[in-house]
Coordinates of N, CA and C and ligand atoms in Angstrom, one line a residue:
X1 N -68.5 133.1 121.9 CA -69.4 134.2 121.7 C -70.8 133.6 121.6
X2 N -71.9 134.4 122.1 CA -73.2 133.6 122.5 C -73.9 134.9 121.8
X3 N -74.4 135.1 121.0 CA -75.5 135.8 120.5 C -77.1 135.5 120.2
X4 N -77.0 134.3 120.2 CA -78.3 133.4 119.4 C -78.6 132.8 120.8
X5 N -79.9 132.8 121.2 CA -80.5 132.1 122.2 C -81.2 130.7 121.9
X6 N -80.9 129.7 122.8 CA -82.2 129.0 121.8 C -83.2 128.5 122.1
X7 N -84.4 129.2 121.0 CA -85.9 129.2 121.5 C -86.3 128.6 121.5
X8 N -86.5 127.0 121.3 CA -86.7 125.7 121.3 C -86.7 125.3 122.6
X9 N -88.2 124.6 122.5 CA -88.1 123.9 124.1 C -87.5 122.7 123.9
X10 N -86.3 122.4 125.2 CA -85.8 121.1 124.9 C -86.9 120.1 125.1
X11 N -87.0 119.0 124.3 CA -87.8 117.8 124.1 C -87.4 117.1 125.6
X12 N -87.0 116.7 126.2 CA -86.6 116.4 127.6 C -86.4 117.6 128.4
X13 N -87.0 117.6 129.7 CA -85.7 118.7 130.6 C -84.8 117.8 131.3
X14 N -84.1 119.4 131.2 CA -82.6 119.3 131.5 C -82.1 119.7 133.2
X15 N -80.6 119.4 133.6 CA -80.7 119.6 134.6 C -79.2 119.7 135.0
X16 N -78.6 121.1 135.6 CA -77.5 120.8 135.6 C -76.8 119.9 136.7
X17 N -75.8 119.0 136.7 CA -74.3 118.5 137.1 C -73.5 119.1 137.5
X18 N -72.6 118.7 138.8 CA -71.3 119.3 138.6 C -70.7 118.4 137.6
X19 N -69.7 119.2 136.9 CA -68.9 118.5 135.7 C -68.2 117.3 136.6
X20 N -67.7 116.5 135.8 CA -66.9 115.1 136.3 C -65.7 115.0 136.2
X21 N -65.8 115.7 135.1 CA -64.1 116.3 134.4 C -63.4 116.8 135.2
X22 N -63.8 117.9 135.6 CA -62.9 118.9 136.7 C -63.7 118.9 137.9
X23 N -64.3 117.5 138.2 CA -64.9 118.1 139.9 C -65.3 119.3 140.2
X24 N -66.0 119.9 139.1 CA -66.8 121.0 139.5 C -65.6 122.4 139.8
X25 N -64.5 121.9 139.6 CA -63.3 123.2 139.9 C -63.3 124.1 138.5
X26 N -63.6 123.9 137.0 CA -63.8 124.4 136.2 C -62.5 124.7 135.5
X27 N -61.3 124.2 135.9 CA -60.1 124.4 135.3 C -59.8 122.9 134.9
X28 N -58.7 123.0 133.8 CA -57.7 122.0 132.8 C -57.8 120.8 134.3
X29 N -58.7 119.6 134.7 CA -58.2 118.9 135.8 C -56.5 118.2 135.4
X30 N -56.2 118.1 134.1 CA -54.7 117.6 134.0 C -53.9 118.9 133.4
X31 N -54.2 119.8 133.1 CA -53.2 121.0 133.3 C -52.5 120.9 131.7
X32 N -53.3 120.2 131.5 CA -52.7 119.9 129.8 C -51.5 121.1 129.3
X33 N -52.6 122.2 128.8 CA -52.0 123.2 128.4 C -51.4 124.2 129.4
X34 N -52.0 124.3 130.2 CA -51.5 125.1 131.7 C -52.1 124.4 132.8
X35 N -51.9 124.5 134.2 CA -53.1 124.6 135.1 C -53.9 125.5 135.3
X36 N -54.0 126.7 134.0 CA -54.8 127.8 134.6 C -55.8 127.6 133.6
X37 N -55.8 126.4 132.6 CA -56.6 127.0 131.4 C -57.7 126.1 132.1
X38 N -59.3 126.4 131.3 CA -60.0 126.1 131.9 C -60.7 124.7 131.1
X39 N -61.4 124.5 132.1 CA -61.9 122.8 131.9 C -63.1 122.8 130.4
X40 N -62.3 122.0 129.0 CA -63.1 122.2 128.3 C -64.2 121.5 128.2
X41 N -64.3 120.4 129.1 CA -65.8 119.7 129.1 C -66.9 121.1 129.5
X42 N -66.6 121.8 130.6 CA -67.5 122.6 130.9 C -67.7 124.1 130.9
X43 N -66.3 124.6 130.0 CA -65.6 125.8 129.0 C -65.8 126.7 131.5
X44 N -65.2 126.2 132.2 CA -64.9 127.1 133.1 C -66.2 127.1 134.2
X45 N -67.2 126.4 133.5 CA -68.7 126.6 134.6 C -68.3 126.2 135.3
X46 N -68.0 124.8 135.4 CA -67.8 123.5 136.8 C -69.5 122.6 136.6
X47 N -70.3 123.3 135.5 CA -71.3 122.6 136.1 C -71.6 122.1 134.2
X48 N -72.6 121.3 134.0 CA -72.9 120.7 132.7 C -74.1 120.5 132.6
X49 N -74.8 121.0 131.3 CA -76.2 120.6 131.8 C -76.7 119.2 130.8
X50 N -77.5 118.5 131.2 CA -77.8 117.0 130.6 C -79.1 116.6 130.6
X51 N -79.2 116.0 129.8 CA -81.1 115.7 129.7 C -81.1 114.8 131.3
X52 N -82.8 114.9 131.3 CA -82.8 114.0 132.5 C -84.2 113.4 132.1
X53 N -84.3 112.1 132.5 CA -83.2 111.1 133.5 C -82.1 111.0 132.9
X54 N -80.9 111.1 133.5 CA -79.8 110.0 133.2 C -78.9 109.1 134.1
X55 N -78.1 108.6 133.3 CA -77.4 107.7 134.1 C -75.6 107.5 134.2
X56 N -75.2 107.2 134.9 CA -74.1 107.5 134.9 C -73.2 106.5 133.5
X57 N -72.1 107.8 133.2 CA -71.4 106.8 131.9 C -70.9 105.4 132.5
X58 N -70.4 103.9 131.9 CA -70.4 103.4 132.0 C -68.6 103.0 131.6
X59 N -68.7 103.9 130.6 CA -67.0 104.2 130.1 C -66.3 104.4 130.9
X60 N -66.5 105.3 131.7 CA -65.5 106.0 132.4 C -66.0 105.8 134.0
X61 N -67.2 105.5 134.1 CA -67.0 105.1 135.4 C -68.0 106.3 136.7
X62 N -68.4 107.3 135.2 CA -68.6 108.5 135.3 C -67.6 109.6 136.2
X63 N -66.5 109.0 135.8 CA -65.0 109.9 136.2 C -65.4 111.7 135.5
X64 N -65.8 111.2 133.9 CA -65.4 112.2 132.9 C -64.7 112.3 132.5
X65 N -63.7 111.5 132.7 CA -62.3 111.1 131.8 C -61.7 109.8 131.4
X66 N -61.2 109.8 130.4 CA -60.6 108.5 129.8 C -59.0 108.9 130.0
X67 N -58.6 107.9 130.4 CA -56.8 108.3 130.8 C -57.0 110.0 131.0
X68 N -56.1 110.7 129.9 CA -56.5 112.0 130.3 C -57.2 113.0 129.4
X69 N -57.8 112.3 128.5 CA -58.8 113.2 127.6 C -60.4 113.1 128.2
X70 N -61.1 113.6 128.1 CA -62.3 113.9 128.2 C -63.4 112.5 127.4
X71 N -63.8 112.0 128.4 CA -64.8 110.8 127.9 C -65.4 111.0 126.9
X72 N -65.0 110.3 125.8 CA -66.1 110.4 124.0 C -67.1 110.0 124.2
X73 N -67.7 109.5 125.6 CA -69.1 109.1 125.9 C -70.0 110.1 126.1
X74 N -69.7 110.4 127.1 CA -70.7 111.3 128.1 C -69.7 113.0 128.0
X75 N -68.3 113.1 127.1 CA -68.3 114.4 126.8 C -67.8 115.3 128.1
X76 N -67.4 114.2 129.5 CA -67.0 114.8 130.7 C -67.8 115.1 131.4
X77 N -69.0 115.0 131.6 CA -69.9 115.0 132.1 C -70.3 113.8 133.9
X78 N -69.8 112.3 132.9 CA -69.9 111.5 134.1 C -71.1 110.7 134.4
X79 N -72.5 111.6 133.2 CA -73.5 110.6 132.6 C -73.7 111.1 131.5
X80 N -75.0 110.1 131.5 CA -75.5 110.0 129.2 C -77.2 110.0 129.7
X81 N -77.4 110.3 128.8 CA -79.3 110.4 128.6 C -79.3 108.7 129.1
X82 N -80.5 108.6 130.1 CA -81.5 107.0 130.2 C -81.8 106.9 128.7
X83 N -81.2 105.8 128.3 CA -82.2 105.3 127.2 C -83.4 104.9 127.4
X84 N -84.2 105.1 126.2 CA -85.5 104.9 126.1 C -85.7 103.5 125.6
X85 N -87.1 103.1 126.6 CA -87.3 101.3 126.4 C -86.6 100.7 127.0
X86 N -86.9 99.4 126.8 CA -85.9 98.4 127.6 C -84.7 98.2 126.8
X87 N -84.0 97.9 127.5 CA -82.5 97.8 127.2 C -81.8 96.6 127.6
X88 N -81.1 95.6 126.8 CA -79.9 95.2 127.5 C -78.4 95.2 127.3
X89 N -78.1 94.8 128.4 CA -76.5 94.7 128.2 C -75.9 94.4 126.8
X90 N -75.3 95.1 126.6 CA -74.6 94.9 125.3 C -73.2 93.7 125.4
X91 N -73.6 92.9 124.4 CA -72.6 91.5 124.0 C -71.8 92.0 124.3
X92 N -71.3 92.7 123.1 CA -69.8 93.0 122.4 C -68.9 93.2 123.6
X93 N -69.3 93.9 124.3 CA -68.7 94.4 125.6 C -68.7 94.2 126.7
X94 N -69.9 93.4 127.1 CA -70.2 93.1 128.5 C -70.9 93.7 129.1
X95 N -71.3 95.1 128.5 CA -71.8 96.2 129.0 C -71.0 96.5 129.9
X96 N -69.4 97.0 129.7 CA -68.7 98.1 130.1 C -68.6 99.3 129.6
X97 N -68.8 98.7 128.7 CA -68.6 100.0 127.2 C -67.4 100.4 126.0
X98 N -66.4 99.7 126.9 CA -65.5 99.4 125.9 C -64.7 97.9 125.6
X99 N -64.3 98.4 124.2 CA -63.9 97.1 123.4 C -63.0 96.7 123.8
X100 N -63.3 95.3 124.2 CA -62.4 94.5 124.9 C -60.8 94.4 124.8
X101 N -60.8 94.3 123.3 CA -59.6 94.2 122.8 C -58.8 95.5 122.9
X102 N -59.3 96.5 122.2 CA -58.8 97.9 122.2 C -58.9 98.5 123.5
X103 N -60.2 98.2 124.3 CA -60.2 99.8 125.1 C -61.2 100.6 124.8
X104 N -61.2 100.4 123.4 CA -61.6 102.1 122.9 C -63.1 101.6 123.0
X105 N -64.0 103.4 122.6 CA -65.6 102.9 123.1 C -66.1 101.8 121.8
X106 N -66.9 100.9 122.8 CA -67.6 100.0 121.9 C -68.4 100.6 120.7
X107 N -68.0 100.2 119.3 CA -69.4 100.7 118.7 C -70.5 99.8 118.4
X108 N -70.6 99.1 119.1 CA -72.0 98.6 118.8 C -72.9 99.5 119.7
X109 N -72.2 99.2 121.1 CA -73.4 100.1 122.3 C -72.8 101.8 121.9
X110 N -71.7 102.0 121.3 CA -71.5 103.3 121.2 C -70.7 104.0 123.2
X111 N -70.6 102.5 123.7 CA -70.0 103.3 124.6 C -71.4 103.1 126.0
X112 N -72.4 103.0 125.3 CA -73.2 103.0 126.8 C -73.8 101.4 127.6
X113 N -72.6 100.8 126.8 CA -72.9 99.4 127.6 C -74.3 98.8 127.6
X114 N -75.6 99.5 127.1 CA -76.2 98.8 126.9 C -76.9 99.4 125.3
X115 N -78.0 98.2 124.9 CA -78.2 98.7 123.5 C -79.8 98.1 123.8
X116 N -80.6 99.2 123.2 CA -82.3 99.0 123.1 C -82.2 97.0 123.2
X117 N -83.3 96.9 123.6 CA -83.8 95.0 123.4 C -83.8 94.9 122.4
X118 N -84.7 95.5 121.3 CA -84.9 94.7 119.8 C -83.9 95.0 119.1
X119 N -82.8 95.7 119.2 CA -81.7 95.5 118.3 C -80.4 94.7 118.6
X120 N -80.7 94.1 120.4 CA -80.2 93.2 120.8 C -80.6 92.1 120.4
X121 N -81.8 91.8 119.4 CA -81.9 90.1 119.3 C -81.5 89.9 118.1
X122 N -81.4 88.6 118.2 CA -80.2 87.9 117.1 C -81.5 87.0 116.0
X123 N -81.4 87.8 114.8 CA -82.2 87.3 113.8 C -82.2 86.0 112.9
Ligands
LIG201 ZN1 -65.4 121.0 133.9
LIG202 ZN1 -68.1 109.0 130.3
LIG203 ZN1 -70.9 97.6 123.8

């Protein structure tokens, strides 16, 4: 249910994607609960909308999916907001985005493989 609009200009514009999740078909792409239910990354649109610039997730490959859940990165999408400033590759990971050991998303980069410069340097 959508009653509230919102009046706020976004601080970036936006721009929609086709979703990554369901290639733009807007249904469950793994049929989890049915094959009829619809794709919750993008509740049935097919499309997603995302700040811009961005870039593609690094998690996933910008699939939009992790095995078969919805990327905790980029939310199914397939990208994430360009960070702001320079950036490097994040240690911990390699700048894949996930922890080496686990898999799971890195938290140092939080998943986007790279982390601003000045919180990359080593004090
Ligand atoms: Zn979708
Ligand atoms: Zn992702
Ligand atoms: Zn990382």
């Amino acid at each position: 249910m959508e009653t509230k609009r919102r009046m706020r200009r976004p601080l970036r514009p936006q721009e929609y994607v086709p979703c990554a999740f369901c290639q733009g078909r807007g249904t469950d792409p793994f049929g989890v609960m049915s094959e009829l239910s619809v794709c919750g990354a993008c509740q049935g649109e097919g499309r997603l909308l995302v700040d811009v610039p961005h870039v593609p997730c690094v998690y996933c490959g910008g699939s939009g999916s992790y095995k078969t859940y919805r990327c905790p990165v980029c939310s199914g999408s397939g990208v994430v907001p360009e960070m702001d400033g320079p950036t490097v590759s994040c240690g911990e990971c390699r700048g894949r985005g996930a922890d080496p050991s686990s898999g799971l998303v890195c938290l140092h980069c939080h998943g986007r493989g790279r982390i601003p410069e000045l919180s990359g340097r080593v004090r």
